[in-house]
Amino acid sequence: MSRKTNLSAGKRALDLVQNNAVPIMFIIICAVFIPMAGFSPSYLLNEIVTRMGRNLFLVLCLLFPIMAGMGLNFAMTLGAMGAEIAVILVADWQIWGIPGVVLAMILSIPFSALLGFICGTLQNMAKGREMITSYIINFFINGWYQLIVLYIMGAIVPIMHSSIMLPRGYGIRNTVSLLNMRQCLDDLLAIRVAGVKIPVFTFLLVALLCLFIVWFRRTKLGQDMRAVGQDMEVAKAAGINVDRTRIISVVMSTVCAGFGMVIYLQNIGNLPTYTGHAQIGMFCIAALLVGGASVEKAGIGNAFLGVILFHLMFIVAPGAGAFITGDSMVGEYFRVFLSYGVITLALIMYEAKKRMVRSKVGQELAEAQMKKEDAT
């Protein structure tokens, strides 16, 4: 009896390690790097809290397409582009502080929703290849975004303030200052605990999104999304408009990404016009995967754990690289390498696990068929 119990406990432990291999790997990396980096606990905690407030909203917006079975939404960057256009307009109108943030969020909705609708429609034409499709759509829309901010703004779309325009009289500068908007949300209701600044209002916005996600999963539309994610054919047979449901999930993702990008930009205090959105999707997806999510299943807990581990690695890697090699750039390259590597590793592990399950189910069906033939 004791031996069976030990075997059962060992199997559970092995399953736990296999199901959480990526988070465990990053916990080990961070545990090794933290002493090498030499940062104080208060500094690390302050940086983690700041980055959580800056990035959590963006990571959580990835949950809607996963719920609908569309995988990791690389096209969340479309929502970030919509938010950047809205922020440029707000900066040109010189509306700062909380009113500027609220107006930027409102203005981002039509841009993000339109881009999300286009993306969802195209993804419906490429069912089963949603992730690579969204990745390529991201490049396609980025070309149009560059055209708008580089040529159309100032030439066709009137820009009043020359401070944000290129010297030639049209096009937006490489960097737009948001100093008068910087951390206006983070400073609202902010408190300090043991020297660590906690942006209470920003975390309240994140909490509202989490509550919305929990509530939404229980609604009729949320249940439809989950049904579509499990099996499109069964969902279609049950009377669910599959294409419409999938488009709604992408639109919700891009709109929430627009809100998240405004929160991100007000935290940083400037807008890198041409590169600000470039890595947002990749880093958010990497953070979600680091938290133990997969292409088919992700939750709020995965987002929180992923942001903590991924950004902790980002903080300590340069210091650890400098400690090991004497060159901090090694750590810089290492963390960029890991951000892409974790996506590759997680996707490979997910596919390997999926094939193992499929093979096991096939073997069980074959054995059952053989037993049935033997019995007859």
Short mmCIF file of C-alpha atoms in Angstrom, two decimals:
data_model
loop_
_atom_site.label_atom_id
_atom_site.label_comp_id
_atom_site.label_asym_id
_atom_site.label_seq_id
_atom_site.Cartn_x
_atom_site.Cartn_y
_atom_site.Cartn_z
CA MET A 1 0.00 0.00 0.00
CA SER A 2 2.85 2.34 0.93
CA ARG A 3 4.62 1.60 -2.35
CA LYS A 4 1.48 2.39 -4.36
CA THR A 5 1.08 5.64 -2.42
CA ASN A 6 4.69 6.60 -3.12
CA LEU A 7 4.29 5.79 -6.83
CA SER A 8 1.09 7.85 -6.97
CA ALA A 9 2.77 10.79 -5.22
CA GLY A 10 5.77 10.51 -7.54
CA LYS A 11 3.52 10.51 -10.61
CA ARG A 12 1.66 13.58 -9.34
CA ALA A 13 4.95 15.37 -8.72
CA LEU A 14 6.19 14.43 -12.21
CA ASP A 15 2.94 15.67 -13.77
CA LEU A 16 3.25 18.92 -11.80
CA VAL A 17 6.78 19.47 -13.09
CA GLN A 18 5.80 18.63 -16.69
CA ASN A 19 2.74 20.92 -16.61
CA ASN A 20 4.70 23.82 -15.10
CA ALA A 21 8.12 23.31 -16.68
CA VAL A 22 8.44 26.88 -18.03
CA PRO A 23 7.54 28.69 -14.75
CA ILE A 24 9.83 26.35 -12.79
CA MET A 25 12.66 27.01 -15.24
CA PHE A 26 12.27 30.78 -14.83
CA ILE A 27 12.05 30.53 -11.05
CA ILE A 28 15.39 28.69 -11.09
CA ILE A 29 16.92 31.28 -13.47
CA CYS A 30 15.75 34.17 -11.28
CA ALA A 31 16.93 32.43 -8.09
CA VAL A 32 20.42 32.06 -9.61
CA PHE A 33 20.55 35.58 -11.08
CA ILE A 34 19.24 37.59 -8.11
CA PRO A 35 22.33 37.13 -5.87
CA MET A 36 24.63 37.83 -8.86
CA ALA A 37 22.83 41.07 -9.75
CA GLY A 38 23.42 42.48 -6.27
CA PHE A 39 20.19 44.52 -6.09
CA SER A 40 18.53 45.19 -2.74
CA PRO A 41 15.18 43.52 -2.01
CA SER A 42 13.43 46.90 -1.77
CA TYR A 43 14.73 47.92 -5.23
CA LEU A 44 13.62 44.64 -6.79
CA LEU A 45 10.20 44.85 -5.16
CA ASN A 46 9.72 48.46 -6.27
CA GLU A 47 10.67 47.57 -9.87
CA ILE A 48 8.37 44.53 -9.94
CA VAL A 49 5.39 46.53 -8.60
CA THR A 50 6.02 49.29 -11.16
CA ARG A 51 6.24 46.82 -14.05
CA MET A 52 3.14 44.97 -12.90
CA GLY A 53 1.14 48.20 -13.00
CA ARG A 54 2.61 49.01 -16.41
CA ASN A 55 2.13 45.64 -18.14
CA LEU A 56 -0.62 43.57 -16.49
CA PHE A 57 -3.50 45.19 -18.38
CA LEU A 58 -1.78 44.42 -21.69
CA VAL A 59 -1.11 40.78 -20.77
CA LEU A 60 -4.68 40.18 -19.58
CA CYS A 61 -6.10 41.27 -22.96
CA LEU A 62 -4.61 38.09 -24.48
CA LEU A 63 -7.08 35.88 -22.58
CA PHE A 64 -10.11 36.59 -24.81
CA PRO A 65 -8.83 35.01 -28.07
CA ILE A 66 -7.40 32.05 -26.12
CA MET A 67 -10.87 31.56 -24.64
CA ALA A 68 -12.27 31.40 -28.18
CA GLY A 69 -9.66 28.86 -29.28
CA MET A 70 -7.71 31.31 -31.45
CA GLY A 71 -4.41 30.91 -29.64
CA LEU A 72 -1.96 33.68 -28.80
CA ASN A 73 -3.06 36.98 -30.30
CA PHE A 74 0.07 38.52 -31.82
CA ALA A 75 -2.27 41.11 -33.34
CA MET A 76 -2.90 42.71 -29.94
CA THR A 77 -0.27 45.16 -31.27
CA LEU A 78 -3.02 46.57 -33.49
CA GLY A 79 -4.76 47.87 -30.39
CA ALA A 80 -1.47 49.42 -29.24
CA MET A 81 -1.15 51.23 -32.60
CA GLY A 82 -4.70 52.57 -32.25
CA ALA A 83 -3.84 53.84 -28.76
CA GLU A 84 -0.66 55.53 -30.04
CA ILE A 85 -2.62 57.43 -32.71
CA ALA A 86 -5.08 58.51 -30.00
CA VAL A 87 -2.23 59.64 -27.71
CA ILE A 88 -0.65 61.67 -30.56
CA LEU A 89 -3.95 63.49 -31.10
CA VAL A 90 -4.35 64.16 -27.38
CA ALA A 91 -0.77 65.47 -27.19
CA ASP A 92 -1.47 67.76 -30.15
CA TRP A 93 -4.62 69.09 -28.45
CA GLN A 94 -2.57 69.64 -25.27
CA ILE A 95 -5.01 67.80 -23.01
CA TRP A 96 -2.95 66.43 -20.15
CA GLY A 97 -3.31 64.61 -16.86
CA ILE A 98 -6.26 62.34 -16.08
CA PRO A 99 -8.53 64.04 -18.70
CA GLY A 100 -5.89 63.35 -21.35
CA VAL A 101 -5.60 59.67 -20.36
CA VAL A 102 -9.39 59.22 -20.36
CA LEU A 103 -9.75 60.97 -23.72
CA ALA A 104 -6.93 58.87 -25.21
CA MET A 105 -8.67 55.68 -24.05
CA ILE A 106 -11.99 56.82 -25.54
CA LEU A 107 -10.35 57.82 -28.84
CA SER A 108 -8.50 54.50 -29.03
CA ILE A 109 -11.76 52.50 -29.02
CA PRO A 110 -12.84 53.11 -32.66
CA PHE A 111 -9.28 52.65 -33.98
CA SER A 112 -8.68 49.45 -32.00
CA ALA A 113 -12.16 48.05 -32.70
CA LEU A 114 -11.84 48.64 -36.46
CA LEU A 115 -8.41 47.01 -36.60
CA GLY A 116 -9.64 44.14 -34.42
CA PHE A 117 -12.62 43.59 -36.74
CA ILE A 118 -10.32 43.47 -39.79
CA CYS A 119 -7.98 41.07 -38.01
CA GLY A 120 -10.79 38.79 -36.80
CA THR A 121 -12.34 38.67 -40.28
CA LEU A 122 -9.01 37.67 -41.83
CA GLN A 123 -8.39 35.07 -39.13
CA ASN A 124 -11.78 33.51 -39.89
CA MET A 125 -10.50 32.96 -43.42
CA ALA A 126 -7.48 31.12 -42.04
CA LYS A 127 -8.97 28.85 -39.40
CA GLY A 128 -6.35 26.64 -37.79
CA ARG A 129 -3.59 29.13 -38.65
CA GLU A 130 -4.71 32.03 -36.48
CA MET A 131 -1.41 32.73 -34.72
CA ILE A 132 0.77 33.00 -37.82
CA THR A 133 -2.01 34.97 -39.54
CA SER A 134 -2.22 37.47 -36.67
CA TYR A 135 1.58 37.75 -36.68
CA ILE A 136 1.66 38.67 -40.38
CA ILE A 137 -1.35 41.01 -40.04
CA ASN A 138 0.66 42.82 -37.37
CA PHE A 139 3.39 43.60 -39.96
CA PHE A 140 0.81 44.60 -42.58
CA ILE A 141 -1.02 47.07 -40.32
CA ASN A 142 2.28 48.37 -39.01
CA GLY A 143 3.10 49.51 -42.55
CA TRP A 144 -0.14 51.51 -42.69
CA TYR A 145 0.55 52.95 -39.23
CA GLN A 146 4.00 54.13 -40.35
CA LEU A 147 2.43 55.73 -43.44
CA ILE A 148 -0.12 57.59 -41.32
CA VAL A 149 2.30 58.99 -38.72
CA LEU A 150 5.15 59.63 -41.17
CA TYR A 151 3.28 61.26 -44.06
CA ILE A 152 -0.45 61.74 -43.48
CA MET A 153 -0.30 63.46 -40.08
CA GLY A 154 0.53 67.08 -40.69
CA ALA A 155 -0.03 66.82 -44.44
CA ILE A 156 -3.67 65.66 -44.51
CA VAL A 157 -4.60 65.31 -40.85
CA PRO A 158 -3.98 68.77 -39.33
CA ILE A 159 -1.41 68.92 -36.50
CA MET A 160 -1.43 72.23 -34.63
CA HIS A 161 1.72 71.98 -32.52
CA SER A 162 5.00 72.00 -34.40
CA SER A 163 6.75 70.59 -31.31
CA ILE A 164 5.53 67.08 -32.16
CA MET A 165 6.06 67.40 -35.94
CA LEU A 166 9.18 66.74 -37.96
CA PRO A 167 11.05 69.88 -39.12
CA ARG A 168 9.87 69.36 -42.73
CA GLY A 169 6.32 70.32 -41.67
CA TYR A 170 4.57 66.95 -41.73
CA GLY A 171 5.04 63.61 -39.99
CA ILE A 172 5.43 62.98 -36.26
CA ARG A 173 8.76 63.17 -34.44
CA ASN A 174 10.49 59.98 -33.31
CA THR A 175 9.58 60.73 -29.69
CA VAL A 176 6.52 62.60 -28.41
CA SER A 177 6.89 63.93 -24.87
CA LEU A 178 4.11 62.94 -22.45
CA LEU A 179 5.79 64.57 -19.46
CA ASN A 180 2.60 66.41 -18.43
CA MET A 181 0.78 63.08 -18.44
CA ARG A 182 3.54 60.97 -16.86
CA GLN A 183 2.33 58.62 -14.11
CA CYS A 184 -0.86 60.62 -13.53
CA LEU A 185 -2.76 57.34 -13.04
CA ASP A 186 0.06 55.78 -11.01
CA ASP A 187 0.22 58.77 -8.64
CA LEU A 188 -3.54 58.80 -8.08
CA LEU A 189 -4.21 57.17 -4.66
CA ALA A 190 -0.59 55.93 -4.61
CA ILE A 191 0.79 54.77 -1.27
CA ARG A 192 4.29 53.91 -0.07
CA VAL A 193 4.98 50.81 1.99
CA ALA A 194 8.56 50.34 3.23
CA GLY A 195 9.83 52.60 0.46
CA VAL A 196 7.89 50.78 -2.28
CA LYS A 197 5.45 52.89 -4.31
CA ILE A 198 2.18 51.06 -4.94
CA PRO A 199 0.06 52.57 -7.77
CA VAL A 200 -3.30 51.76 -6.18
CA PHE A 201 -5.51 53.28 -8.89
CA THR A 202 -3.65 51.44 -11.67
CA PHE A 203 -4.08 48.16 -9.79
CA LEU A 204 -7.76 48.98 -9.32
CA LEU A 205 -8.10 49.22 -13.12
CA VAL A 206 -6.34 45.86 -13.44
CA ALA A 207 -8.65 44.40 -10.78
CA LEU A 208 -11.70 45.70 -12.68
CA LEU A 209 -10.49 43.96 -15.83
CA CYS A 210 -9.95 40.73 -13.87
CA LEU A 211 -13.47 40.96 -12.43
CA PHE A 212 -14.83 41.65 -15.91
CA ILE A 213 -13.05 38.55 -17.28
CA VAL A 214 -14.44 36.38 -14.45
CA TRP A 215 -17.96 37.79 -15.00
CA PHE A 216 -17.71 37.59 -18.78
CA ARG A 217 -16.86 33.86 -18.71
CA ARG A 218 -20.25 33.24 -17.08
CA THR A 219 -22.26 35.23 -19.61
CA LYS A 220 -23.95 33.73 -22.67
CA LEU A 221 -21.30 35.22 -24.98
CA GLY A 222 -18.51 33.98 -22.72
CA GLN A 223 -19.95 30.47 -22.71
CA ASP A 224 -20.26 30.65 -26.50
CA MET A 225 -16.58 31.62 -26.76
CA ARG A 226 -15.55 28.68 -24.59
CA ALA A 227 -17.72 26.34 -26.66
CA VAL A 228 -16.15 27.65 -29.87
CA GLY A 229 -12.71 27.21 -28.33
CA GLN A 230 -13.40 23.57 -27.46
CA ASP A 231 -14.91 22.51 -30.79
CA MET A 232 -16.09 24.79 -33.59
CA GLU A 233 -18.16 22.12 -35.32
CA VAL A 234 -20.06 21.21 -32.16
CA ALA A 235 -20.58 24.91 -31.39
CA LYS A 236 -21.91 25.50 -34.90
CA ALA A 237 -24.28 22.53 -34.52
CA ALA A 238 -25.51 24.07 -31.25
CA GLY A 239 -26.56 27.21 -33.13
CA ILE A 240 -23.63 29.45 -32.19
CA ASN A 241 -22.44 31.93 -34.82
CA VAL A 242 -18.81 30.82 -34.74
CA ASP A 243 -17.32 33.49 -37.02
CA ARG A 244 -19.09 36.33 -35.20
CA THR A 245 -18.00 35.01 -31.80
CA ARG A 246 -14.38 34.74 -32.89
CA ILE A 247 -14.40 38.30 -34.30
CA ILE A 248 -15.85 39.64 -31.02
CA SER A 249 -13.06 37.95 -29.04
CA VAL A 250 -10.38 39.62 -31.21
CA VAL A 251 -12.11 43.03 -31.02
CA MET A 252 -12.31 42.76 -27.21
CA SER A 253 -8.62 41.87 -27.13
CA THR A 254 -7.51 44.81 -29.30
CA VAL A 255 -9.74 47.32 -27.47
CA CYS A 256 -8.37 46.21 -24.10
CA ALA A 257 -4.85 46.33 -25.58
CA GLY A 258 -5.53 49.95 -26.54
CA PHE A 259 -6.48 50.78 -22.94
CA GLY A 260 -3.43 48.91 -21.70
CA MET A 261 -1.14 50.80 -24.08
CA VAL A 262 -2.40 54.14 -22.76
CA ILE A 263 -1.64 52.94 -19.21
CA TYR A 264 1.80 51.80 -20.38
CA LEU A 265 2.62 55.13 -22.08
CA GLN A 266 1.50 57.30 -19.17
CA ASN A 267 3.78 55.26 -16.93
CA ILE A 268 6.81 55.77 -19.19
CA GLY A 269 6.10 59.46 -19.92
CA ASN A 270 7.00 59.49 -23.62
CA LEU A 271 5.83 57.91 -26.85
CA PRO A 272 8.41 56.28 -29.16
CA THR A 273 6.28 56.95 -32.24
CA TYR A 274 7.70 54.35 -34.60
CA THR A 275 8.90 51.64 -32.21
CA GLY A 276 6.70 51.92 -29.10
CA HIS A 277 4.38 49.10 -30.15
CA ALA A 278 6.95 46.90 -31.89
CA GLN A 279 7.76 44.50 -29.05
CA ILE A 280 4.61 44.85 -26.95
CA GLY A 281 2.89 41.77 -28.36
CA MET A 282 5.98 39.57 -28.19
CA PHE A 283 6.85 40.49 -24.60
CA CYS A 284 3.25 40.16 -23.37
CA ILE A 285 2.90 36.73 -24.98
CA ALA A 286 6.26 35.67 -23.52
CA ALA A 287 5.15 36.83 -20.06
CA LEU A 288 1.89 34.87 -20.33
CA LEU A 289 3.73 31.72 -21.41
CA VAL A 290 6.27 32.13 -18.60
CA GLY A 291 3.30 32.09 -16.22
CA GLY A 292 2.41 28.58 -17.36
CA ALA A 293 -0.23 29.36 -19.98
CA SER A 294 -0.57 27.43 -23.21
CA VAL A 295 -2.06 28.07 -26.64
CA GLU A 296 -5.38 26.58 -25.54
CA LYS A 297 -5.58 27.45 -21.84
CA ALA A 298 -4.68 30.59 -19.89
CA GLY A 299 -5.99 32.26 -16.77
CA ILE A 300 -5.59 35.40 -14.71
CA GLY A 301 -3.11 33.63 -12.42
CA ASN A 302 -0.87 32.84 -15.39
CA ALA A 303 -0.79 36.55 -16.29
CA PHE A 304 0.20 37.67 -12.78
CA LEU A 305 2.86 34.97 -12.30
CA GLY A 306 4.23 35.51 -15.81
CA VAL A 307 4.62 39.28 -15.43
CA ILE A 308 6.44 38.83 -12.10
CA LEU A 309 8.86 36.15 -13.36
CA PHE A 310 9.47 37.57 -16.83
CA HIS A 311 10.18 41.11 -15.65
CA LEU A 312 12.20 39.93 -12.67
CA MET A 313 14.45 38.18 -15.17
CA PHE A 314 14.58 41.39 -17.23
CA ILE A 315 15.70 43.36 -14.17
CA VAL A 316 18.43 41.01 -12.91
CA ALA A 317 19.84 39.64 -16.20
CA PRO A 318 22.10 42.62 -17.09
CA GLY A 319 23.54 42.70 -13.56
CA ALA A 320 24.10 38.96 -13.58
CA GLY A 321 25.71 39.19 -17.03
CA ALA A 322 28.07 41.90 -15.80
CA PHE A 323 28.95 39.77 -12.74
CA ILE A 324 29.74 36.69 -14.86
CA THR A 325 31.52 38.26 -17.83
CA GLY A 326 32.28 41.82 -16.81
CA ASP A 327 30.10 43.09 -19.67
CA SER A 328 26.49 44.10 -18.95
CA MET A 329 25.59 43.85 -22.65
CA VAL A 330 25.83 40.06 -22.36
CA GLY A 331 22.94 40.14 -19.91
CA GLU A 332 21.06 42.50 -22.22
CA TYR A 333 21.43 40.07 -25.13
CA PHE A 334 20.59 37.16 -22.86
CA ARG A 335 17.25 38.53 -21.73
CA VAL A 336 16.22 39.36 -25.31
CA PHE A 337 17.26 35.84 -26.32
CA LEU A 338 15.17 34.38 -23.49
CA SER A 339 12.10 36.47 -24.37
CA TYR A 340 11.96 34.88 -27.83
CA GLY A 341 13.30 31.52 -26.67
CA VAL A 342 10.57 31.05 -24.08
CA ILE A 343 7.89 31.44 -26.77
CA THR A 344 9.63 28.84 -28.93
CA LEU A 345 10.14 26.46 -26.00
CA ALA A 346 6.60 26.79 -24.70
CA LEU A 347 5.08 26.22 -28.15
CA ILE A 348 7.29 23.17 -28.76
CA MET A 349 6.42 21.72 -25.34
CA TYR A 350 2.73 22.39 -25.93
CA GLU A 351 2.80 20.65 -29.31
CA ALA A 352 4.81 17.70 -27.91
CA LYS A 353 2.35 17.28 -25.05
CA LYS A 354 -0.59 17.51 -27.45
CA ARG A 355 0.88 14.76 -29.65
CA MET A 356 1.57 12.56 -26.62
CA VAL A 357 -2.04 12.88 -25.48
CA ARG A 358 -3.27 12.18 -29.01
CA SER A 359 -1.01 9.12 -29.27
CA LYS A 360 -2.17 7.84 -25.88
CA VAL A 361 -5.83 8.24 -26.84
CA GLY A 362 -5.14 6.43 -30.13
CA GLN A 363 -3.47 3.53 -28.29
CA GLU A 364 -6.38 3.24 -25.87
CA LEU A 365 -8.87 3.17 -28.74
CA ALA A 366 -6.79 0.52 -30.55
CA GLU A 367 -6.61 -1.63 -27.41
CA ALA A 368 -10.35 -1.28 -26.86
CA GLN A 369 -10.98 -2.28 -30.48
CA MET A 370 -8.72 -5.34 -30.12
CA LYS A 371 -10.49 -6.42 -26.93
CA LYS A 372 -13.84 -6.01 -28.65
CA GLU A 373 -12.68 -8.18 -31.57
CA ASP A 374 -11.30 -10.83 -29.17
CA ALA A 375 -14.59 -10.92 -27.32
CA THR A 376 -16.52 -11.54 -30.53
#
